[in-house]
Short mmCIF file of C-alpha atoms and ligand atoms in Angstrom, two decimals:
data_model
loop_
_atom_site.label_atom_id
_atom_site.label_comp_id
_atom_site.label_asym_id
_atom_site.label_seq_id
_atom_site.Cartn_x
_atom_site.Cartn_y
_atom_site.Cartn_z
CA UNK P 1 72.37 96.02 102.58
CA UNK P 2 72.37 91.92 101.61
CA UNK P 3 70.86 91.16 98.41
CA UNK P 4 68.80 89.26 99.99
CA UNK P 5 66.83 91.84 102.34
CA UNK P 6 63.12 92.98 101.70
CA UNK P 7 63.38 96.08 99.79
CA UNK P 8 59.73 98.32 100.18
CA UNK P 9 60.49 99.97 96.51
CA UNK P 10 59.87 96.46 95.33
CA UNK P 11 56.80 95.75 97.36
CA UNK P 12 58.90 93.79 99.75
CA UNK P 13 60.47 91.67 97.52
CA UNK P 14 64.58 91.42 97.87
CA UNK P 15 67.31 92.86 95.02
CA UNK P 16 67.61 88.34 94.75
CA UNK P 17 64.17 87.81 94.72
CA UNK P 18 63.53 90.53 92.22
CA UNK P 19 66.26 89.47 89.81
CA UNK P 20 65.15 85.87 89.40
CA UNK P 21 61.61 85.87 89.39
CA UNK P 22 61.11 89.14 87.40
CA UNK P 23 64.10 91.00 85.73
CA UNK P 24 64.01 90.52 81.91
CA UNK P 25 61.26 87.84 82.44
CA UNK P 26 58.20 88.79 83.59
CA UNK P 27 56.29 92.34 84.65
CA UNK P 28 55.30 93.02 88.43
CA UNK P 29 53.15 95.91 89.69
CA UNK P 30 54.23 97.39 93.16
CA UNK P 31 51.58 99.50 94.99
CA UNK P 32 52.92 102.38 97.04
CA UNK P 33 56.95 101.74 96.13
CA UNK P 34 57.75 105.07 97.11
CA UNK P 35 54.84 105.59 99.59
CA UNK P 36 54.49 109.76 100.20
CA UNK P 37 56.29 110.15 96.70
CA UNK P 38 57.06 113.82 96.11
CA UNK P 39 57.40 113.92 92.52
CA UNK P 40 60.92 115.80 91.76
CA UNK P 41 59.01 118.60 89.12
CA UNK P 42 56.02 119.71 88.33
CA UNK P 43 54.09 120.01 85.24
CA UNK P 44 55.40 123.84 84.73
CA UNK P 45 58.75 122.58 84.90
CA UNK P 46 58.62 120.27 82.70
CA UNK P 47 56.91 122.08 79.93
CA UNK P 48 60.02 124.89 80.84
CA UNK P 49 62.35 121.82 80.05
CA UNK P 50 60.95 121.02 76.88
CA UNK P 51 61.45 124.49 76.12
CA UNK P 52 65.09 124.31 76.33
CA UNK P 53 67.37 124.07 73.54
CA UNK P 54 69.51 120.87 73.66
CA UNK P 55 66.92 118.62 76.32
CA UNK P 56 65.09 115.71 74.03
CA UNK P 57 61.35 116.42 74.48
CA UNK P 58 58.25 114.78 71.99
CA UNK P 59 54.86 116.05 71.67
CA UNK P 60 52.40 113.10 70.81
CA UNK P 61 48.84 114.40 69.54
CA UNK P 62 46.08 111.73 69.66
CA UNK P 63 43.18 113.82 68.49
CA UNK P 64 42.32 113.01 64.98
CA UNK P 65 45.43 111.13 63.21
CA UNK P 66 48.52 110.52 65.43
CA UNK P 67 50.88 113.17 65.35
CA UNK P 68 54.58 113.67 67.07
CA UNK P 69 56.33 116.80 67.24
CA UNK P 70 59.93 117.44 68.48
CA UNK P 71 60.64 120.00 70.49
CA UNK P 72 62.03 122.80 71.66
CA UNK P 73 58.66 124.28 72.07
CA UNK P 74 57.23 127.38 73.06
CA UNK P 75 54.76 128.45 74.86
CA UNK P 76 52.62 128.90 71.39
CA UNK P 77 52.50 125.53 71.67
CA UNK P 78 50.83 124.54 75.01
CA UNK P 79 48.37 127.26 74.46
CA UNK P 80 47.03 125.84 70.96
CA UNK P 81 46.86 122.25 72.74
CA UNK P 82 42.99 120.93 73.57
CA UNK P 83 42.01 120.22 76.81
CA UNK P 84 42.61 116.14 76.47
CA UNK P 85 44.59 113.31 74.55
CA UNK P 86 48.40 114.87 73.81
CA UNK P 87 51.10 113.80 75.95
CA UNK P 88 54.74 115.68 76.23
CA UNK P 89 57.66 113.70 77.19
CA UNK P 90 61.15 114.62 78.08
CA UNK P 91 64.16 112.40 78.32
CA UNK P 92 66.91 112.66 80.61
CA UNK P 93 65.10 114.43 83.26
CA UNK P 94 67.60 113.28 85.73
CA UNK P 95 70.18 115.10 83.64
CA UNK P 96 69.08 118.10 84.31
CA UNK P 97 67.20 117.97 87.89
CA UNK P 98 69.28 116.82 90.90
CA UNK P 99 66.13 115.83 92.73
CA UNK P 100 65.06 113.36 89.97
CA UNK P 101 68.93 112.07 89.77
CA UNK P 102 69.27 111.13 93.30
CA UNK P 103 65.62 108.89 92.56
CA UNK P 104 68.46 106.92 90.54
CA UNK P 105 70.43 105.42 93.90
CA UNK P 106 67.58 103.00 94.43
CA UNK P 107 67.97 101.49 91.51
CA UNK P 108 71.61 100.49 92.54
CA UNK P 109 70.21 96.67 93.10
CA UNK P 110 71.21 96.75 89.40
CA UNK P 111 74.46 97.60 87.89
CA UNK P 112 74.59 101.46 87.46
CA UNK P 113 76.27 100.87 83.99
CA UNK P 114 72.36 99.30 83.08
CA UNK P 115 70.49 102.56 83.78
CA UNK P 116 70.33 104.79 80.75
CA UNK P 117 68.01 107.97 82.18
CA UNK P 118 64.88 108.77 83.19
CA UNK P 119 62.16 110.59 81.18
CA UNK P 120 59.12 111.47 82.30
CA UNK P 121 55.92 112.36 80.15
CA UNK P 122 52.49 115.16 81.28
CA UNK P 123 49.11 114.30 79.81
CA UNK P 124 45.82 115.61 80.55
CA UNK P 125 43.10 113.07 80.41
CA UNK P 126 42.99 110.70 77.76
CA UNK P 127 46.98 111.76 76.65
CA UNK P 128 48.55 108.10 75.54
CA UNK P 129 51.72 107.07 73.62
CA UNK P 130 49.16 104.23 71.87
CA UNK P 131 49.91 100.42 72.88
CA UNK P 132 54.01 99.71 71.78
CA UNK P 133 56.57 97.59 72.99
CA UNK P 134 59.94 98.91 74.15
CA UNK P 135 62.80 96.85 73.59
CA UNK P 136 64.06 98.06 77.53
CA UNK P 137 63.43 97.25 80.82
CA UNK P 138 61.53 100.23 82.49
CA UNK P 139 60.26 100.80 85.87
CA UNK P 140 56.93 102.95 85.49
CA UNK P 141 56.55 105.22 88.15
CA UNK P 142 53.74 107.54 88.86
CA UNK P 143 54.35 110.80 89.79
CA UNK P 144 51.44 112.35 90.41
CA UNK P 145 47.87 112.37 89.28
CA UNK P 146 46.80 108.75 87.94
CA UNK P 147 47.59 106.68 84.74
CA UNK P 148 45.66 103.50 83.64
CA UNK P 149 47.53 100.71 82.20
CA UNK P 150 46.93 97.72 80.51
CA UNK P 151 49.18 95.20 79.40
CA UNK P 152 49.32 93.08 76.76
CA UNK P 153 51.81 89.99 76.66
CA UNK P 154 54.97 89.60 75.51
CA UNK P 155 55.19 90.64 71.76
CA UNK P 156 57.81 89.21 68.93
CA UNK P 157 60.03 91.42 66.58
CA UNK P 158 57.80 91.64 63.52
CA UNK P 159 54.29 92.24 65.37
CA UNK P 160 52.86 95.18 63.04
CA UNK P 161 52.98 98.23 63.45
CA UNK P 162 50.54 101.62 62.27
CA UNK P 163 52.34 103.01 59.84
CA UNK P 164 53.38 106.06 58.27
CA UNK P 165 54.13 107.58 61.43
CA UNK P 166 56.85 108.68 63.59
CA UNK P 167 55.92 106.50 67.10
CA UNK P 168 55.88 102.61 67.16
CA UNK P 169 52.21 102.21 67.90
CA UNK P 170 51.40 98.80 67.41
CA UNK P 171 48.17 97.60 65.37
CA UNK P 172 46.60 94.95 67.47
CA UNK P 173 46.42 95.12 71.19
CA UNK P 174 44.65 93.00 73.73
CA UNK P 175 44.97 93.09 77.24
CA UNK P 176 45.89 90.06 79.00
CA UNK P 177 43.17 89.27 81.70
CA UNK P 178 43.93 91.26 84.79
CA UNK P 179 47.08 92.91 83.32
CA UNK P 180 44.57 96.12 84.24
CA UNK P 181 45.44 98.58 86.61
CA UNK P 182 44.98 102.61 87.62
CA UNK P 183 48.57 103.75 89.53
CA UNK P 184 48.24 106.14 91.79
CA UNK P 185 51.46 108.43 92.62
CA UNK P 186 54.10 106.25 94.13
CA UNK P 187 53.29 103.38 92.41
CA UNK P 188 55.01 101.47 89.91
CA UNK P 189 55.05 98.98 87.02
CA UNK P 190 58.27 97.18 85.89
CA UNK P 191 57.95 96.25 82.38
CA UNK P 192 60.64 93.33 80.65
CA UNK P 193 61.76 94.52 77.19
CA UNK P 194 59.01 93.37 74.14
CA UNK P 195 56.15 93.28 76.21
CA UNK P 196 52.89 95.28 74.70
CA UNK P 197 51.96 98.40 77.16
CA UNK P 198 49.01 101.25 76.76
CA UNK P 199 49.18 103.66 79.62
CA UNK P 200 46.33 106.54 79.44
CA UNK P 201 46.31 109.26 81.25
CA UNK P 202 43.00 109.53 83.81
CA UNK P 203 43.33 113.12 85.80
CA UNK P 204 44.27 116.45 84.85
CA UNK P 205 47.84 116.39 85.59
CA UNK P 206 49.48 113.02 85.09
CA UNK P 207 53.30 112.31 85.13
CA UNK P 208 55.02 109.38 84.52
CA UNK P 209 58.58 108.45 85.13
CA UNK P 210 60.46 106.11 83.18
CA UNK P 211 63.37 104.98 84.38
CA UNK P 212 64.86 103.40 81.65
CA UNK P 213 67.70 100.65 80.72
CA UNK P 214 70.20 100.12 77.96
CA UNK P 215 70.90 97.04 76.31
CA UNK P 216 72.98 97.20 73.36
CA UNK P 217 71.48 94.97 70.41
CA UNK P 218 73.88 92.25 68.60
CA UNK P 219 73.96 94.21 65.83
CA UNK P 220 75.36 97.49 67.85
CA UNK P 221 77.66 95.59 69.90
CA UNK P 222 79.04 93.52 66.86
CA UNK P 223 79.78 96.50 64.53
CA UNK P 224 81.17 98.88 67.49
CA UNK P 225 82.95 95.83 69.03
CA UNK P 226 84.67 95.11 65.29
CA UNK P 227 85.25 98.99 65.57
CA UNK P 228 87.03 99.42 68.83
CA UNK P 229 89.38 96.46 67.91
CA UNK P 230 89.68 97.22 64.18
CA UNK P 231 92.80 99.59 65.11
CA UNK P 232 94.67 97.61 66.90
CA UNK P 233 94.74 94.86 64.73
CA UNK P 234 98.21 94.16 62.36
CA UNK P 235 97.19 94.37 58.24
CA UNK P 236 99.11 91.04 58.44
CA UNK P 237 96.13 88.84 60.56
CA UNK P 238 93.81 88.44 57.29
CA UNK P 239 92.13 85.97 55.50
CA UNK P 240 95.10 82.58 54.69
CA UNK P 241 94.86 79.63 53.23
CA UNK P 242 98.35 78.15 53.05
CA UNK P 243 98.43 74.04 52.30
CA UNK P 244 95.08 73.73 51.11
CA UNK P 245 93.63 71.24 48.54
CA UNK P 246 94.04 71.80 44.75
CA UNK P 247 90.39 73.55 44.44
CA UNK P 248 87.67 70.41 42.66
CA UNK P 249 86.30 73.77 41.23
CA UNK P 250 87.78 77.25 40.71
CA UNK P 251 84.82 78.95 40.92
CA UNK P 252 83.36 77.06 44.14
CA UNK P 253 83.46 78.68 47.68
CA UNK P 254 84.28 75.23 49.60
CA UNK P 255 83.28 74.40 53.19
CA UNK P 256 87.10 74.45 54.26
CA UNK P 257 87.32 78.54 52.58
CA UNK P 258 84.13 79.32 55.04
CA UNK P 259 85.41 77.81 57.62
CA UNK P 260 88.98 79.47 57.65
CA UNK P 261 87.38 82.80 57.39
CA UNK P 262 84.82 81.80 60.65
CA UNK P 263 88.27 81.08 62.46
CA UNK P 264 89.60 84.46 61.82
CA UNK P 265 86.66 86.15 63.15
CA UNK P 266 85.49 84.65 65.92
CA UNK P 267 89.02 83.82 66.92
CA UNK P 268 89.57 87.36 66.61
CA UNK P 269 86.66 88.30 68.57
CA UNK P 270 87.32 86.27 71.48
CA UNK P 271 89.41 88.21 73.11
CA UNK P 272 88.03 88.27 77.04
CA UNK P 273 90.26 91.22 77.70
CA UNK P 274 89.73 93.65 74.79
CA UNK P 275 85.79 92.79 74.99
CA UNK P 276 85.91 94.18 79.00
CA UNK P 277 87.79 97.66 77.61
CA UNK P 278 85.52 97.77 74.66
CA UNK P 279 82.22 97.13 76.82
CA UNK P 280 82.86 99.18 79.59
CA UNK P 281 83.25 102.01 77.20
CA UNK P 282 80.04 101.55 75.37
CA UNK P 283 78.22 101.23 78.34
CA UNK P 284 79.22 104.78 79.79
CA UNK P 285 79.02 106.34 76.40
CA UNK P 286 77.25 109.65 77.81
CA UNK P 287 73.21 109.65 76.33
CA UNK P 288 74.51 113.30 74.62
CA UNK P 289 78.05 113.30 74.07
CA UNK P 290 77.55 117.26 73.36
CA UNK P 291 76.70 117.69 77.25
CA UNK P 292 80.18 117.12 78.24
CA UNK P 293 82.03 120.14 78.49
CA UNK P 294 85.69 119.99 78.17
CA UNK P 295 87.85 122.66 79.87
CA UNK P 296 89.29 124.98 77.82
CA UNK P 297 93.12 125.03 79.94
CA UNK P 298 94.16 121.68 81.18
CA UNK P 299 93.94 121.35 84.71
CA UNK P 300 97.27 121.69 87.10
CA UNK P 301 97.14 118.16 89.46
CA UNK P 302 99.46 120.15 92.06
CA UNK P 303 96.27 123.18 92.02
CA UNK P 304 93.48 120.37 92.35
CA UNK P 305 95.32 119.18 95.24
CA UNK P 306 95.47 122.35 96.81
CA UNK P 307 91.85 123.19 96.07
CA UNK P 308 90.87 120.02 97.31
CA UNK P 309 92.78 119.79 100.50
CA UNK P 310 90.93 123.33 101.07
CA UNK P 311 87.91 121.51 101.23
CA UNK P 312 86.28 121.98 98.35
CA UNK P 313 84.23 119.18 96.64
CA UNK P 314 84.01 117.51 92.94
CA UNK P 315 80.79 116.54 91.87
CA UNK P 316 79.52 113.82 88.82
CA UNK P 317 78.93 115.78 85.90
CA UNK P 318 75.33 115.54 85.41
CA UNK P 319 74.51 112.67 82.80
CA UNK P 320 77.99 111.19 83.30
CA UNK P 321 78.83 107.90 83.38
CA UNK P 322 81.00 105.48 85.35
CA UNK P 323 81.89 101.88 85.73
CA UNK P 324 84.98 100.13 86.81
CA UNK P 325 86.30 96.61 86.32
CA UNK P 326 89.28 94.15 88.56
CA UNK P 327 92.15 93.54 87.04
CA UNK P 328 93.87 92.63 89.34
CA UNK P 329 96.83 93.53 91.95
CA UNK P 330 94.69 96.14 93.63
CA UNK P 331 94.23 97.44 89.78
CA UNK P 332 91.42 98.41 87.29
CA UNK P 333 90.46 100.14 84.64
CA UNK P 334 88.20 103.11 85.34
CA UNK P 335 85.13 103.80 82.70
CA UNK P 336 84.18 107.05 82.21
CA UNK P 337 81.76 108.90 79.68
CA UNK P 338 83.12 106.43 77.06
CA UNK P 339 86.65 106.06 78.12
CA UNK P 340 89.03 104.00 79.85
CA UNK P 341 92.29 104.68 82.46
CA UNK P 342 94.03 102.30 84.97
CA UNK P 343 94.59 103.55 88.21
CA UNK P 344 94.05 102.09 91.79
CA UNK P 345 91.00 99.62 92.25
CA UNK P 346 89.86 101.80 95.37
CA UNK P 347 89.70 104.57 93.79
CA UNK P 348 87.84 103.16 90.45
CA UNK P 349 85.84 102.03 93.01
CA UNK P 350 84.75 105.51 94.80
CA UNK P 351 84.48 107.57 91.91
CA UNK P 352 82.44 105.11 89.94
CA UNK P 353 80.06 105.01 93.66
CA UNK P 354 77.92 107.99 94.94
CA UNK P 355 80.26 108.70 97.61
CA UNK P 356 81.37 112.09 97.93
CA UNK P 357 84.57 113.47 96.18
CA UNK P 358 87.13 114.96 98.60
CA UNK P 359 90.63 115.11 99.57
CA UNK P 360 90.25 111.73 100.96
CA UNK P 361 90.77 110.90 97.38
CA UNK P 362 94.63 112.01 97.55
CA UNK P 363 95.80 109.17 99.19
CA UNK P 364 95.58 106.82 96.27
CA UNK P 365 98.52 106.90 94.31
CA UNK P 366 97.85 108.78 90.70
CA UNK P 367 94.87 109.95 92.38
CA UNK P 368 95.41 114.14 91.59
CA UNK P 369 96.35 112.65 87.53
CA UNK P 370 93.87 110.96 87.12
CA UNK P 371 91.11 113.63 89.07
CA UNK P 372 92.80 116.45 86.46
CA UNK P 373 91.84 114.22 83.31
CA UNK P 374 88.07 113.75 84.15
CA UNK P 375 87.72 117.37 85.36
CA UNK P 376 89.53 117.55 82.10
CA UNK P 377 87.10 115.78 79.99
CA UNK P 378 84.08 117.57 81.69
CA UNK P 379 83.26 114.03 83.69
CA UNK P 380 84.10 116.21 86.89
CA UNK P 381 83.20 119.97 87.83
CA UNK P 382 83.87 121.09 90.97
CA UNK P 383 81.07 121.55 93.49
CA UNK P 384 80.94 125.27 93.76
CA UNK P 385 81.20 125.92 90.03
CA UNK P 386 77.74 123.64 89.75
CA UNK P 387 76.21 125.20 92.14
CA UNK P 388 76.71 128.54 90.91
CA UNK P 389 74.98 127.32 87.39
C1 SIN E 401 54.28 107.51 78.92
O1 SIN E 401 54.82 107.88 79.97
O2 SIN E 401 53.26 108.05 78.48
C2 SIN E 401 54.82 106.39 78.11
C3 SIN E 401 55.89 105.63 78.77
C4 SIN E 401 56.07 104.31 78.07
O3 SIN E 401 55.14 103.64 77.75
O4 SIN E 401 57.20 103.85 77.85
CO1 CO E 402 56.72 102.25 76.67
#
């Protein structure tokens, strides 16, 4: 589909439209994105999530003082909860159901590499977060029953916060004029990152997707960036100051010392090609590295072939991550789950796509190698392994 076609899930608006007007800049509410939107759990599911060892899931308690809890919880700990104002969230729902996963592929008007997960948060009435800012792009997606929310302007770095407790509620709140709505399921609020947000639950059984973005801050990608090069660097490139002036003052750091040590960093830094390897690896760092099961015996490439010429099926590891980038001569590296390979562009480009994993695959050259590796590093399972889960 053209960039440039209306696309319902953004009230009619097209991917173009959407990325100039709004993205990063500016919220937008859009009634009935996903009109007839069956939500992909219910609220007994997700409580059974938040149960399991290993998922991310936060309790927020309202009554009284604030309070946050982390799970896993127990069933103790729904039935001491009052009838109104807590809220349970769970992150990386799509991680763990299939049906709240595939919600993901329209969101592909955005680069894939962008998404980080989707969490999704039950509150009886009254259940709230408190006003915060996030410092993400979000899409706010109802899922059933109905949330209120009011927004409150954009919101810079050092607004205060309540303190002395474990959630980033922010003091003072006030809700722009009209910036006041109840969503109903199917409806949904894209929020830029910094902008103030309260949403409060209004029914019995509200649920709330998030799907979320990652950004990495200057001060991530700076230190990991000065990581990921700092081993392939010679001891030799340092710090030099050959032919400089007699020093006016032994004990003065001079303009021309500053200014040969700005050199060797930035000229260090600017390295277009290093930056692409580093960034596509940060940017499918898996959300829980720990998810990723290796295998345990490496993986034959002649036996793949034969499996896969049987017609059997790999699948995406749940949670992982791809990306791919050009370079060149029908080349590129391939991005996954934190790592990098070359192989053939083409086939970069399928496996980093949702399209399905089969023995079409084989006729790119390096193709069964490359297949073993990320079945290898737990990126890949095959189909009828998952399925038996
Ligand atoms: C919620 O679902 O309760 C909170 C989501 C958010 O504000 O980011
Ligand atoms: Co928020």
């Amino acid at each position: 589909m053209s960039s440039d076609s209306p696309l319902p899930m953004l009230g009619g608006l097209s991917a173009a439209e959407f990325l100039r007007d709004y993205w990063q800049q500016k919220p937008v509410l859009i009634r009935g994105a996903f009109p007839d939107f069956q939500c992909p759990l219910d609220p007994d599911e997700l409580a059974g999530l938040a149960c399991e060892e290993g998922v991310e899931a936060r309790l927020v308690e309202a009554q009284g003082p604030w309070r946050v809890s982390h799970g896993p919880f127990d069933e103790q700990t729904f039935a001491r909860l009052p009838e109104r104002d807590w809220t349970l969230l769970v992150q990386a729902v799509d991680h763990y159901v299939p049906e709240a996963a595939e919600l993901l592929e329209h969101f592909t008007f955005l680069p894939r590499w962008r998404l980080d997960d989707i969490m999704i948060s039950y509150a009886p009435p009254g259940g709230s977060v408190g006003p915060h800012v996030d410092q993400y792009d979000v899409f706010l997606l109802q899922g059933l029953g109905q949330r209120r929310w009011q927004l409150g302007g954009r919101v810079p770095d050092d607004a205060p916060i309540l303190p002395g407790i474990d959630l980033r509620i922010l003091e003072r709140f006030e809700v722009a004029p009209g910036d006041d709505w109840i969503l109903e399921p199917g409806d949904m609020l894209y929020l830029p990152p910094g902008w103030a947000h309260h949403g409060v639950s209004e029914s019995d059984d509200c649920l709330t997707l998030s799907v979320g973005f990652r950004a990495p801050s200057a001060d991530e990608a700076i230190a990991s960036f000065a990581d990921f090069l700092g081993d392939k660097l010679p001891p030799s490139l340092r710090y030099a100051d050959a032919g400089m002036a007699p020093p006016e003052d032994a004990g003065e750091l001079d303009d021309a010392a500053v200014e040969r040590m700005r050199r060797l960093i930035l000229e260090t830094l600017d390295d277009p090609a290093r930056l692409a390897q580093w960034f596509g690896r940060v940017m499918t760092q898996p959300k829980y590295v720990d998810q990723l099961v290796p295998n345990e015996q490496p993986t034959d490439p002649a036996e793949l072939v034969a499996t896969l010429q049987d017609g059997e099926e790999l699948l995406r590891s749940p949670g992982s991550r791809f990306a791919w980038r050009d370079l060149g001569n029908d080349r590129a590296t391939l991005f996954a789950d934190g790592d990098g390979a070359e192989c053939a562009l083409p086939l970069a480009q399928v496996l980093a796509s949702d399209a399905p994993l089969d023995a079409e695959l084989l006729e790119f050259d390096g193709a069964a190698e490359l297949l073993a590796a990320l079945l290898d590093a737990g990126s890949l399972t095959w189909a009828d392994e998952f399925e038996e889960e």
